[in-house]
Short mmCIF file of C-alpha atoms in Angstrom, two decimals:
data_model
loop_
_atom_site.label_atom_id
_atom_site.label_comp_id
_atom_site.label_asym_id
_atom_site.label_seq_id
_atom_site.Cartn_x
_atom_site.Cartn_y
_atom_site.Cartn_z
CA MET A 1 24.73 -9.19 13.61
CA VAL A 2 27.55 -6.55 13.23
CA SER A 3 31.03 -7.66 12.18
CA CYS A 4 33.97 -5.96 11.73
CA ILE A 5 37.99 -6.01 11.64
CA SER A 6 38.26 -2.97 14.15
CA THR A 7 38.23 -3.25 17.99
CA GLN A 8 36.10 0.10 18.12
CA VAL A 9 32.73 -1.12 17.45
CA HIS A 10 30.80 -0.82 20.71
CA SER A 11 29.10 2.40 19.17
CA ILE A 12 27.85 1.03 16.16
CA ILE A 13 26.01 -2.06 18.22
CA LYS A 14 24.06 0.70 20.12
CA LEU A 15 22.30 1.52 17.27
CA GLN A 16 20.31 -1.91 17.13
CA LEU A 17 18.68 -0.27 20.23
CA LYS A 18 17.39 3.06 18.77
CA ARG A 19 14.50 4.01 16.40
CA THR A 20 16.75 6.27 14.29
CA PHE A 21 19.85 5.29 12.45
CA GLN A 22 22.94 7.34 13.84
CA LEU A 23 26.70 6.89 12.91
CA PRO A 24 29.72 7.48 14.67
CA ASN A 25 31.48 10.94 14.33
CA PHE A 26 34.61 9.43 13.24
CA LYS A 27 35.40 7.38 9.90
CA HIS A 28 34.97 3.58 10.68
CA ASP A 29 36.74 0.34 9.45
CA LEU A 30 33.72 -1.72 9.60
CA VAL A 31 33.26 -4.37 6.41
CA GLN A 32 29.86 -5.95 7.52
CA LEU A 33 27.03 -4.02 8.65
CA ASP A 34 24.01 -5.78 9.39
CA ILE A 35 20.98 -3.98 11.10
CA SER A 36 17.99 -5.64 9.54
CA SER A 37 14.95 -6.34 11.38
CA ASN A 38 15.27 -3.47 13.97
CA ASN A 39 12.11 -1.37 12.99
CA LEU A 40 14.51 1.49 12.62
CA THR A 41 12.92 4.54 11.06
CA GLY A 42 13.94 7.91 9.32
CA MET A 43 16.11 8.39 6.18
CA LEU A 44 20.04 7.13 5.87
CA PRO A 45 22.51 9.91 6.94
CA LYS A 46 23.77 11.65 3.74
CA GLU A 47 27.50 10.81 5.12
CA PHE A 48 26.99 7.18 5.47
CA GLY A 49 29.52 5.86 2.85
CA LEU A 50 31.88 8.77 4.01
CA VAL A 51 31.95 7.19 7.39
CA LEU A 52 31.94 3.46 6.57
CA PRO A 53 33.94 3.65 3.21
CA ARG A 54 35.11 -0.09 3.72
CA LEU A 55 31.84 -2.05 4.08
CA VAL A 56 31.59 -5.05 1.58
CA TYR A 57 28.27 -6.34 3.18
CA ILE A 58 25.16 -4.23 4.14
CA ASN A 59 21.99 -5.38 5.00
CA MET A 60 19.31 -2.71 5.99
CA SER A 61 16.29 -4.86 5.16
CA ARG A 62 13.03 -5.12 7.10
CA ASN A 63 13.23 -1.88 8.84
CA ASN A 64 11.10 1.48 7.76
CA PHE A 65 13.82 3.67 6.14
CA GLY A 66 12.56 6.10 3.77
CA GLY A 67 13.25 8.61 1.08
CA ASN A 68 16.30 8.44 -1.52
CA VAL A 69 19.34 6.18 -1.09
CA PRO A 70 22.54 8.56 -0.12
CA SER A 71 24.73 9.21 -2.85
CA SER A 72 27.77 8.67 -0.47
CA ILE A 73 26.86 5.05 -0.41
CA SER A 74 28.78 5.04 -3.78
CA GLU A 75 31.85 5.83 -1.80
CA THR A 76 32.13 2.27 -0.63
CA PRO A 77 34.30 0.78 -3.50
CA ALA A 78 34.52 -2.78 -2.09
CA LEU A 79 30.43 -2.98 -1.67
CA SER A 80 29.43 -6.24 -3.17
CA ILE A 81 26.01 -7.04 -1.30
CA LEU A 82 23.52 -3.97 -0.53
CA ASP A 83 20.00 -5.46 0.68
CA LEU A 84 17.71 -2.51 1.33
CA SER A 85 14.34 -4.89 0.92
CA HIS A 86 11.51 -4.40 3.09
CA ASN A 87 11.63 -0.71 3.58
CA ASN A 88 9.77 2.53 1.93
CA PHE A 89 13.10 3.58 -0.10
CA SER A 90 12.18 5.42 -3.24
CA GLY A 91 13.85 7.73 -5.94
CA GLU A 92 16.98 6.95 -8.04
CA LEU A 93 20.00 5.07 -7.11
CA PRO A 94 23.61 6.86 -7.06
CA GLY A 95 25.24 6.41 -10.41
CA SER A 96 28.41 5.09 -9.37
CA LEU A 97 26.99 2.42 -7.14
CA PHE A 98 29.11 -0.76 -7.54
CA ALA A 99 31.41 1.09 -9.77
CA ASN A 100 34.41 -0.92 -8.56
CA CYS A 101 32.77 -4.23 -7.97
CA THR A 102 34.53 -6.52 -10.63
CA MET A 103 32.60 -9.43 -9.80
CA TYR A 104 29.83 -11.19 -7.52
CA CYS A 105 27.41 -8.09 -7.31
CA ALA A 106 23.95 -8.31 -5.24
CA LEU A 107 21.39 -5.80 -4.98
CA PHE A 108 18.00 -6.41 -3.37
CA LEU A 109 15.38 -3.56 -3.67
CA SER A 110 12.00 -5.67 -3.05
CA ASN A 111 9.28 -4.51 -0.78
CA ASN A 112 9.82 -0.64 -1.43
CA ASN A 113 8.28 2.23 -3.16
CA PHE A 114 10.63 2.65 -6.25
CA GLN A 115 9.03 3.55 -9.56
CA GLY A 116 10.29 4.69 -12.61
CA ASN A 117 14.03 4.19 -13.68
CA VAL A 118 16.07 3.76 -10.59
CA PHE A 119 19.34 3.09 -12.81
CA PRO A 120 21.13 6.05 -14.00
CA GLN A 121 22.20 5.66 -17.48
CA ASP A 122 25.84 5.99 -16.57
CA MET A 123 25.44 3.08 -13.92
CA ASP A 124 27.80 0.15 -14.77
CA LEU A 125 26.08 -3.21 -13.62
CA ARG A 126 28.19 -5.71 -15.78
CA SER A 127 29.08 -7.43 -12.52
CA MET A 128 25.50 -7.72 -11.11
CA THR A 129 24.59 -11.13 -10.46
CA VAL A 130 21.76 -10.83 -8.38
CA LEU A 131 19.08 -8.39 -8.90
CA ASP A 132 15.81 -8.30 -6.64
CA MET A 133 13.17 -5.70 -7.75
CA LYS A 134 9.87 -7.38 -6.71
CA ASN A 135 6.59 -5.97 -4.88
CA ASN A 136 7.45 -2.25 -5.90
CA ASN A 137 5.80 0.11 -8.33
CA PHE A 138 7.79 -0.29 -11.39
CA SER A 139 6.35 0.27 -14.96
CA ALA A 140 9.28 -0.69 -16.94
CA MET A 141 11.47 -3.83 -16.76
CA VAL A 142 14.75 -1.89 -16.59
CA ASP A 143 15.84 1.08 -18.58
CA ALA A 144 16.38 -0.42 -22.21
CA ASP A 145 20.07 1.17 -22.50
CA LEU A 146 20.77 -0.93 -19.89
CA LEU A 147 19.93 -4.16 -21.43
CA ASN A 148 21.10 -3.15 -24.83
CA SER A 149 24.68 -2.26 -23.78
CA ARG A 150 24.81 -5.60 -21.90
CA SER A 151 25.39 -3.79 -18.40
CA LEU A 152 23.35 -6.54 -16.87
CA SER A 153 24.44 -9.36 -19.08
CA SER A 154 26.03 -11.22 -16.12
CA LEU A 155 22.75 -11.78 -14.15
CA ASN A 156 21.97 -15.01 -12.68
CA PHE A 157 19.13 -14.13 -10.81
CA PHE A 158 16.52 -11.45 -11.78
CA ASP A 159 12.84 -10.68 -10.06
CA ILE A 160 10.81 -8.20 -11.17
CA SER A 161 7.57 -9.82 -9.91
CA ASN A 162 4.45 -8.11 -8.70
CA ASN A 163 5.10 -4.81 -10.15
CA LYS A 164 3.08 -2.85 -13.14
CA VAL A 165 5.48 -3.53 -16.09
CA SER A 166 3.61 -3.60 -19.03
CA GLY A 167 4.15 -4.48 -22.93
CA PRO A 168 5.56 -7.32 -24.46
CA ILE A 169 8.75 -9.11 -22.90
CA PRO A 170 11.69 -6.96 -24.25
CA ARG A 171 13.83 -8.89 -26.90
CA LEU A 172 16.70 -7.47 -25.03
CA LEU A 173 16.13 -10.20 -22.23
CA CYS A 174 17.72 -12.07 -24.93
CA ASN A 175 21.16 -10.89 -23.68
CA LEU A 176 20.71 -12.24 -20.29
CA THR A 177 21.87 -15.88 -21.35
CA TYR A 178 23.28 -16.71 -17.89
CA LEU A 179 19.78 -16.82 -16.04
CA VAL A 180 19.26 -19.21 -13.67
CA PHE A 181 16.17 -17.80 -11.96
CA LEU A 182 13.72 -15.20 -13.78
CA ASP A 183 10.54 -13.99 -12.34
CA LEU A 184 8.48 -11.72 -14.35
CA SER A 185 4.95 -12.73 -12.59
CA LYS A 186 2.13 -10.92 -11.46
CA ASN A 187 2.62 -7.76 -14.09
CA ARG A 188 0.99 -6.69 -17.07
CA LEU A 189 3.07 -8.12 -19.99
CA TYR A 190 1.41 -9.37 -22.97
CA GLY A 191 2.48 -10.93 -26.39
CA SER A 192 4.45 -14.22 -26.33
CA MET A 193 8.20 -15.34 -25.53
CA PRO A 194 10.71 -13.34 -27.53
CA SER A 195 12.07 -15.77 -30.31
CA CYS A 196 15.59 -14.85 -29.49
CA PHE A 197 15.44 -16.04 -25.79
CA ASP A 198 17.89 -18.72 -24.90
CA SER A 199 19.21 -19.63 -21.65
CA SER A 200 20.48 -23.04 -21.35
CA LEU A 201 21.23 -22.49 -17.63
CA LEU A 202 17.71 -21.34 -16.66
CA ARG A 203 16.24 -23.57 -13.84
CA PHE A 204 13.36 -21.29 -12.52
CA LEU A 205 10.84 -19.57 -14.78
CA PHE A 206 7.98 -17.78 -13.29
CA LEU A 207 5.55 -16.05 -16.06
CA GLN A 208 2.00 -16.39 -13.95
CA LYS A 209 -0.69 -13.91 -13.56
CA ASN A 210 0.22 -11.69 -17.21
CA ASN A 211 -1.41 -11.56 -20.23
CA LEU A 212 1.11 -13.58 -22.21
CA SER A 213 -0.76 -15.17 -25.23
CA GLY A 214 -0.15 -17.90 -28.15
CA PRO A 215 0.96 -21.50 -27.69
CA ILE A 216 3.39 -22.62 -24.90
CA PRO A 217 6.50 -20.98 -26.23
CA HIS A 218 8.82 -23.63 -28.13
CA GLU A 219 11.88 -21.56 -27.22
CA LEU A 220 11.59 -22.86 -23.69
CA LEU A 221 13.31 -26.24 -25.16
CA ARG A 222 16.12 -24.17 -25.01
CA SER A 223 16.23 -24.04 -21.14
CA PRO A 224 16.37 -28.22 -20.75
CA ASN A 225 17.25 -28.07 -17.24
CA LEU A 226 14.14 -26.41 -15.91
CA TRP A 227 13.23 -27.51 -12.54
CA ALA A 228 10.02 -25.41 -12.13
CA LEU A 229 8.06 -23.82 -14.89
CA ASP A 230 4.98 -21.56 -14.05
CA LEU A 231 2.67 -20.27 -16.66
CA ARG A 232 -0.24 -19.97 -14.84
CA ASP A 233 -3.22 -17.35 -15.14
CA ASN A 234 -2.43 -16.09 -18.60
CA ASN A 235 -4.00 -16.27 -22.22
CA PHE A 236 -1.90 -19.41 -23.83
CA SER A 237 -3.75 -21.51 -25.94
CA GLY A 238 -3.60 -24.71 -28.21
CA ASN A 239 -2.54 -27.71 -27.23
CA ILE A 240 -0.09 -28.87 -24.37
CA PRO A 241 3.07 -29.47 -26.26
CA SER A 242 4.37 -32.90 -26.16
CA TRP A 243 8.00 -31.90 -26.05
CA ILE A 244 7.41 -30.54 -22.22
CA GLY A 245 8.26 -34.32 -21.63
CA GLN A 246 11.68 -33.78 -22.42
CA PHE A 247 12.27 -31.49 -19.34
CA SER A 248 13.63 -34.54 -17.12
CA GLU A 249 14.29 -32.39 -14.27
CA LEU A 250 11.25 -30.77 -13.96
CA GLN A 251 9.64 -30.85 -10.57
CA VAL A 252 6.96 -28.25 -10.71
CA LEU A 253 4.74 -27.78 -13.89
CA LEU A 254 1.87 -24.87 -13.75
CA LEU A 255 -0.14 -24.49 -16.68
CA GLY A 256 -3.61 -23.80 -14.85
CA GLY A 257 -5.86 -20.81 -15.76
CA ASN A 258 -5.15 -20.49 -19.60
CA ALA A 259 -7.11 -21.47 -22.75
CA LEU A 260 -5.02 -24.68 -23.39
CA HIS A 261 -7.27 -27.20 -25.13
CA GLY A 262 -7.02 -30.93 -26.60
CA ARG A 263 -6.00 -34.45 -24.66
CA ILE A 264 -3.66 -34.43 -21.94
CA PRO A 265 -0.41 -35.95 -23.62
CA ASN A 266 0.96 -38.97 -22.30
CA GLN A 267 4.41 -37.55 -22.93
CA LEU A 268 3.60 -35.87 -19.51
CA CYS A 269 4.03 -39.10 -17.88
CA GLU A 270 7.97 -38.83 -18.74
CA LEU A 271 8.30 -36.06 -16.22
CA ARG A 272 9.22 -38.69 -13.84
CA ASN A 273 10.64 -36.05 -11.08
CA ALA A 274 7.40 -34.16 -10.92
CA ASN A 275 6.18 -32.87 -7.63
CA ILE A 276 3.30 -30.61 -8.52
CA MET A 277 1.10 -30.45 -11.46
CA ASP A 278 -1.48 -28.13 -12.11
CA LEU A 279 -3.77 -28.27 -15.44
CA SER A 280 -6.88 -26.86 -13.89
CA ARG A 281 -9.26 -24.15 -15.55
CA ASN A 282 -8.26 -24.85 -19.22
CA LEU A 283 -10.37 -26.69 -21.67
CA LEU A 284 -8.79 -30.07 -21.87
CA PHE A 285 -10.93 -33.21 -22.71
CA GLY A 286 -10.33 -36.93 -23.10
CA SER A 287 -9.26 -39.20 -20.05
CA VAL A 288 -7.01 -38.93 -17.28
CA PRO A 289 -3.98 -40.82 -18.12
CA SER A 290 -3.46 -43.74 -16.49
CA CYS A 291 0.31 -43.69 -16.97
CA PHE A 292 0.53 -40.58 -14.19
CA SER A 293 1.47 -43.31 -12.00
CA ASN A 294 4.96 -43.55 -13.54
CA ILE A 295 5.46 -40.05 -12.19
CA SER A 296 6.92 -39.86 -8.74
CA PHE A 297 4.89 -37.33 -6.94
CA GLY A 298 6.80 -36.92 -3.81
CA ASN A 299 9.25 -39.80 -4.22
CA ASN A 300 11.60 -37.98 -6.17
CA ILE A 301 14.65 -36.16 -5.40
CA SER A 302 14.27 -32.54 -3.55
CA PHE A 303 15.07 -29.24 -4.06
CA GLY A 304 16.67 -29.57 -0.89
CA THR A 305 19.11 -32.34 -1.95
CA MET A 306 19.88 -31.12 -5.34
CA GLU A 307 23.68 -31.47 -6.46
CA VAL A 308 26.01 -28.17 -6.46
CA VAL A 309 25.32 -25.82 -8.97
CA ASP A 310 28.35 -24.04 -10.56
CA PHE A 311 26.92 -20.83 -11.93
CA PRO A 312 29.57 -18.92 -14.49
CA ASN A 313 29.28 -15.73 -12.81
CA PHE A 314 28.65 -16.64 -9.21
CA VAL A 315 30.67 -18.21 -6.90
CA ILE A 316 28.47 -21.15 -6.06
CA ILE A 317 25.16 -21.86 -5.10
CA TYR A 318 24.20 -24.63 -2.92
CA LEU A 319 20.49 -26.09 -2.75
CA ASN A 320 21.03 -27.84 0.63
CA ASN A 321 19.07 -28.63 3.73
CA PRO A 322 17.12 -27.06 2.31
CA ASP A 323 18.01 -23.34 2.19
CA LEU A 324 19.68 -21.47 -1.06
CA ASN A 325 22.94 -20.15 0.21
CA LEU A 326 24.65 -17.62 -1.70
CA HIS A 327 28.70 -17.90 -0.76
CA LEU A 328 29.88 -14.36 -1.58
CA PRO A 329 33.10 -12.48 -0.56
CA TRP A 330 33.08 -12.22 3.42
CA VAL A 331 29.49 -13.49 3.70
CA GLU A 332 27.63 -16.35 3.90
CA TRP A 333 23.95 -15.66 3.62
CA ASP A 334 20.72 -17.77 3.55
CA TYR A 335 18.13 -16.82 0.96
CA SER A 336 15.59 -19.78 2.05
CA GLU A 337 12.62 -17.94 0.12
CA LEU A 338 14.20 -18.01 -3.46
CA VAL A 339 11.67 -20.44 -4.49
CA GLU A 340 8.05 -19.89 -3.95
CA VAL A 341 5.31 -22.03 -5.79
CA GLU A 342 1.68 -21.36 -5.37
CA PHE A 343 -0.67 -24.28 -5.64
CA ALA A 344 -4.64 -25.07 -4.87
CA THR A 345 -5.33 -27.30 -2.26
CA LYS A 346 -7.87 -27.41 0.44
CA TYR A 347 -10.16 -24.98 -1.50
CA ARG A 348 -7.55 -22.39 -1.45
CA TYR A 349 -4.04 -21.24 -2.91
CA ASN A 350 -1.37 -22.01 -0.95
CA SER A 351 2.51 -21.00 -0.98
CA TYR A 352 5.18 -23.15 -0.58
CA LYS A 353 8.54 -22.03 0.46
CA GLY A 354 11.91 -23.69 1.19
CA ASP A 355 11.70 -27.21 2.51
CA ILE A 356 7.95 -26.89 2.58
CA ILE A 357 7.84 -27.27 -1.16
CA ASN A 358 9.80 -30.57 -0.70
CA SER A 359 6.75 -31.83 1.35
CA MET A 360 3.92 -31.01 -1.14
CA ALA A 361 3.09 -33.31 -3.93
CA GLY A 362 -0.31 -32.91 -5.79
CA ILE A 363 -2.26 -32.85 -9.13
CA ASP A 364 -4.89 -30.62 -9.97
CA LEU A 365 -7.01 -31.21 -12.94
CA SER A 366 -10.10 -29.38 -11.93
CA CYS A 367 -12.23 -27.44 -13.90
CA ASN A 368 -11.92 -28.95 -17.53
CA GLU A 369 -13.97 -31.06 -19.81
CA LEU A 370 -12.11 -34.41 -18.76
CA SER A 371 -14.32 -37.61 -19.54
CA GLY A 372 -14.17 -41.15 -18.58
CA SER A 373 -12.92 -43.27 -15.80
CA ILE A 374 -10.55 -42.71 -12.94
CA PRO A 375 -7.57 -44.95 -13.81
CA GLN A 376 -7.22 -47.77 -11.16
CA GLU A 377 -3.48 -46.89 -11.27
CA ILE A 378 -3.71 -43.26 -9.81
CA GLY A 379 -3.97 -45.44 -6.28
CA ASP A 380 -0.24 -46.22 -6.77
CA LEU A 381 0.72 -42.42 -6.17
CA HIS A 382 1.54 -43.12 -2.32
CA GLU A 383 3.21 -39.97 -1.67
CA ILE A 384 0.51 -37.69 -2.99
CA ARG A 385 -0.70 -35.23 -0.51
CA SER A 386 -3.46 -33.67 -2.80
CA LEU A 387 -5.87 -34.78 -5.68
CA ASN A 388 -8.06 -32.53 -7.25
CA LEU A 389 -10.23 -33.83 -10.23
CA SER A 390 -13.38 -31.78 -9.54
CA HIS A 391 -15.85 -29.79 -12.05
CA ASN A 392 -15.36 -32.39 -15.15
CA HIS A 393 -17.37 -34.84 -16.59
CA ILE A 394 -16.02 -38.13 -14.85
CA THR A 395 -17.73 -41.38 -14.94
CA GLY A 396 -17.49 -44.52 -13.32
CA SER A 397 -17.00 -45.53 -9.74
CA ILE A 398 -14.10 -43.97 -7.23
CA PRO A 399 -11.33 -46.48 -7.02
CA VAL A 400 -10.95 -48.80 -4.37
CA SER A 401 -7.17 -48.34 -5.15
CA PHE A 402 -7.46 -44.72 -3.57
CA SER A 403 -7.28 -46.46 -0.13
CA ASN A 404 -3.61 -46.85 -0.83
CA LEU A 405 -2.96 -43.12 -0.86
CA ARG A 406 -1.88 -43.04 2.82
CA SER A 407 -0.11 -39.41 2.39
CA LEU A 408 -3.58 -37.93 1.05
CA GLU A 409 -4.59 -34.76 2.46
CA SER A 410 -7.27 -33.30 0.25
CA LEU A 411 -9.29 -35.22 -2.38
CA ASP A 412 -11.69 -33.38 -4.46
CA LEU A 413 -13.97 -35.48 -7.04
CA GLY A 414 -17.01 -32.78 -7.00
CA ASN A 415 -19.24 -31.88 -9.88
CA ASN A 416 -18.67 -35.04 -11.81
CA ASN A 417 -20.93 -37.84 -12.88
CA LEU A 418 -19.48 -40.67 -10.49
CA SER A 419 -21.59 -43.44 -9.53
CA GLY A 420 -21.58 -46.45 -7.30
CA GLU A 421 -20.49 -46.41 -3.53
CA ILE A 422 -18.07 -44.50 -1.46
CA PRO A 423 -15.73 -47.18 -1.05
CA SER A 424 -15.54 -48.03 2.95
CA GLU A 425 -11.68 -48.88 2.34
CA LEU A 426 -10.92 -45.20 2.15
CA VAL A 427 -11.42 -44.78 6.09
CA ALA A 428 -7.53 -45.81 5.98
CA LEU A 429 -6.96 -42.34 4.91
CA THR A 430 -5.94 -41.36 8.42
CA PHE A 431 -4.52 -37.86 6.94
CA LEU A 432 -7.39 -36.92 5.08
CA GLY A 433 -8.51 -33.54 5.91
CA THR A 434 -10.68 -32.46 2.92
CA PHE A 435 -12.86 -34.78 0.96
CA ASN A 436 -15.57 -33.78 -1.48
CA VAL A 437 -18.01 -35.63 -3.48
CA SER A 438 -20.65 -33.64 -3.92
CA TYR A 439 -22.96 -33.41 -7.16
CA ASN A 440 -22.37 -36.54 -8.60
CA ASN A 441 -24.51 -39.74 -8.73
CA LEU A 442 -23.06 -41.91 -6.03
CA SER A 443 -25.33 -44.09 -3.61
CA GLY A 444 -25.23 -46.23 -0.77
CA ARG A 445 -23.96 -45.69 2.79
CA VAL A 446 -21.26 -42.82 3.57
CA PRO A 447 -18.33 -44.02 5.44
CA ASN A 448 -18.40 -43.16 9.11
CA GLY A 449 -14.73 -43.92 10.67
CA ALA A 450 -11.41 -42.01 11.24
CA GLN A 451 -11.37 -38.92 9.30
CA PHE A 452 -14.71 -39.39 7.90
CA GLY A 453 -16.17 -38.99 11.24
CA THR A 454 -15.38 -35.03 10.63
CA PHE A 455 -17.10 -34.62 7.36
CA ASP A 456 -20.74 -33.37 7.15
CA GLU A 457 -23.73 -33.18 4.45
CA ASN A 458 -21.80 -30.33 2.95
CA ASN A 459 -19.16 -32.78 1.73
CA TYR A 460 -21.73 -35.13 0.17
CA ARG A 461 -24.57 -32.81 -1.33
CA GLY A 462 -26.29 -33.28 -4.41
CA ASN A 463 -26.03 -37.35 -4.28
CA PRO A 464 -29.79 -38.42 -3.54
CA GLY A 465 -28.52 -41.95 -3.37
CA LEU A 466 -26.33 -41.68 -0.37
CA CYS A 467 -27.31 -42.02 3.23
CA GLY A 468 -25.92 -42.34 6.54
CA GLU A 469 -25.46 -40.70 9.94
CA ARG A 470 -23.12 -38.02 8.79
CA ILE A 471 -25.86 -36.71 6.51
CA HIS A 472 -28.71 -37.31 8.79
CA LYS A 473 -30.37 -39.38 6.33
CA SER A 474 -31.37 -43.08 7.24
CA CYS A 475 -30.37 -45.98 4.86
CA LYS A 476 -33.74 -47.88 6.09
CA SER A 477 -36.37 -47.26 3.51
CA ASP A 478 -38.94 -48.77 5.85
CA GLU A 479 -38.12 -46.27 8.72
CA ALA A 480 -40.78 -43.96 10.00
CA PRO A 481 -40.05 -40.41 9.55
CA GLN A 482 -39.25 -38.54 12.12
CA THR A 483 -42.07 -36.34 13.92
CA PRO A 484 -41.68 -32.74 13.34
CA PRO A 485 -41.14 -30.71 16.34
CA PRO A 486 -44.29 -29.13 18.07
CA SER A 487 -44.78 -25.22 16.76
CA ALA A 488 -44.41 -22.55 19.36
CA ASP A 489 -47.15 -20.67 20.65
CA VAL A 490 -47.62 -17.24 19.51
CA GLU A 491 -46.17 -15.50 22.43
CA GLU A 492 -43.14 -17.13 21.92
CA GLU A 493 -43.34 -16.05 18.25
CA ASP A 494 -43.79 -12.66 19.09
CA GLU A 495 -40.81 -12.71 21.41
CA GLY A 496 -38.73 -14.43 18.66
CA VAL A 497 -39.47 -11.47 16.50
CA ILE A 498 -38.12 -8.98 19.07
CA ASP A 499 -35.18 -10.86 19.63
CA MET A 500 -34.46 -10.83 15.74
CA VAL A 501 -34.72 -6.92 15.68
CA TRP A 502 -32.20 -6.55 18.27
CA PHE A 503 -30.05 -9.06 16.48
CA TYR A 504 -30.15 -7.23 13.31
CA TRP A 505 -29.15 -3.88 14.88
CA SER A 506 -26.28 -5.74 16.83
CA PHE A 507 -25.29 -7.29 13.79
CA SER A 508 -25.10 -4.05 11.81
CA GLY A 509 -23.14 -2.38 14.56
CA ALA A 510 -20.59 -4.75 14.76
CA TYR A 511 -20.10 -5.01 10.80
CA VAL A 512 -19.75 -1.72 10.49
CA THR A 513 -17.10 -1.46 13.63
CA ILE A 514 -15.11 -4.27 12.11
CA LEU A 515 -15.39 -2.77 8.87
CA LEU A 516 -13.70 0.45 10.08
CA VAL A 517 -11.15 -1.27 12.34
CA LEU A 518 -10.05 -3.42 8.97
CA THR A 519 -9.89 -0.23 6.91
CA ALA A 520 -7.50 1.80 9.44
CA ILE A 521 -5.33 -1.43 9.88
CA LEU A 522 -4.95 -2.12 5.97
CA ARG A 523 -4.03 1.54 5.64
CA ILE A 524 -1.39 1.74 8.67
CA ASN A 525 0.25 -1.81 8.55
CA LYS A 526 1.72 -2.71 5.23
CA HIS A 527 2.43 -6.47 6.23
CA TRP A 528 -1.52 -6.89 7.09
CA ARG A 529 -2.21 -5.13 3.49
CA MET A 530 -0.28 -7.38 1.72
CA LEU A 531 -1.85 -10.53 3.71
CA TRP A 532 -5.24 -8.82 2.73
CA PHE A 533 -4.57 -8.92 -0.90
CA TYR A 534 -3.25 -12.48 -0.78
CA TYR A 535 -6.88 -13.49 0.77
CA VAL A 536 -8.60 -11.52 -1.89
CA ASP A 537 -6.57 -13.92 -4.44
CA VAL A 538 -8.16 -16.82 -2.84
CA CYS A 539 -11.44 -15.30 -3.14
CA ILE A 540 -10.63 -14.93 -6.58
CA TYR A 541 -9.64 -18.24 -6.96
CA SER A 542 -13.18 -19.41 -5.20
CA ILE A 543 -15.20 -17.36 -7.87
CA SER A 544 -13.20 -19.03 -10.88
CA ILE A 545 -14.28 -22.12 -9.59
CA TRP A 546 -17.80 -21.02 -9.51
CA VAL A 547 -17.72 -19.69 -12.86
CA CYS A 548 -16.23 -23.00 -13.99
CA GLN A 549 -19.11 -24.64 -12.40
CA ASN A 550 -22.05 -22.43 -14.11
#
């Protein structure tokens, strides 16, 4: 979409139909420019800002532009929003960019090839409220001089995830006291949270997949209004602090993949609005708290219906229906992918964004040292969609009350010490797509109705006392064993050997061909390359489960 305040706009609309970006040969009064998702290639013209000096909003995202951002883009004094995401830009930004922007500036650099320091030392970013730098090759957070001079002190949104940033979290980050969204995940950060960190407005904090260590930072108490906290896959140790229960608005708590130990504190049950809770892959012991039934897990107010949030340096951000709308001068712009949460269900990590987050509710306590029986009260979580208690030392029977979990889609109780029969009442779980009770001490007949008609022996293996049609084991002890099929004659065996030789050759040839095609696709297509690394992450999760089991 191209919007303008001039009647002479036709020559600019045509650029949507071309593969290269071309400017008119005269100065234009265009105010808003959106050429996103057009597969445009090449470099931006050097005279870009000279031809379009009145631009307030520029969106060039999701194209194939490359090279440096032309210095003439700083000749647009009214510019408030610049979106360069999902391209191949590199190099340094013009020093006078946003020089005349006095409030509500937004810069999107994600999914490019930026590295090093893209901000010149003389660049004034005091009015910058949104800075998105994720999925690049940055090795440092931002230049220390920028943080020290409070040039970024107005930031509400800061995302530098999935880069190569190493070292401890800079103390200078403490200057960003107006942060509402902070994502430092998937980097090489180590150490602990700076003691000076104090952001009372913070709602979303993502620190997962780094090398952070020590106890869960007590400094988080200075951010009492958190909605989402993700500390997964670090080296945090110690107990889960009881003060986490003070985050009354917390809806997503992800602590999996650390070295946390001790009992699960009952204070977690005070998180009445929680939808997703991941405590997996730690060293927690004791029993599963029965008071988990006090947590909503799907019954609470969602991200999509939160009240209007007034940010001190932003105009307003609405979390409604369920996109995040940034109301900036001249533009109403949707950013529905602002919040992304990863949660393991159905044997893999899934990402939930926008309204999808509101439909997900789950508990993952797998790969710990939990013991005792499963509380009957868990059956009161009627809206929960995923429950994973696998790879623990849980005893007792499967509660009949689980038949009340009518929204349940994934139930994993494998690798425990459960005994007794599988309740036949579980056939009422009509949405159940994943069910695992393997490697327990269960006995009796396997349910065979509704969704249970789709499960096979892989879901029940390691339980010698189970029987039933689904696992091809009769429940009648006096039934005669089946007669083994007659052996094939020698001529058929020889023919089978010949067929297998051809099979191995065909399989090897197909394998090599697929490998070459896959390599070519990943080298050429950036989108498929990122998707490939996502599935690599799924494999890593599966391996972690195997390590936990062994």
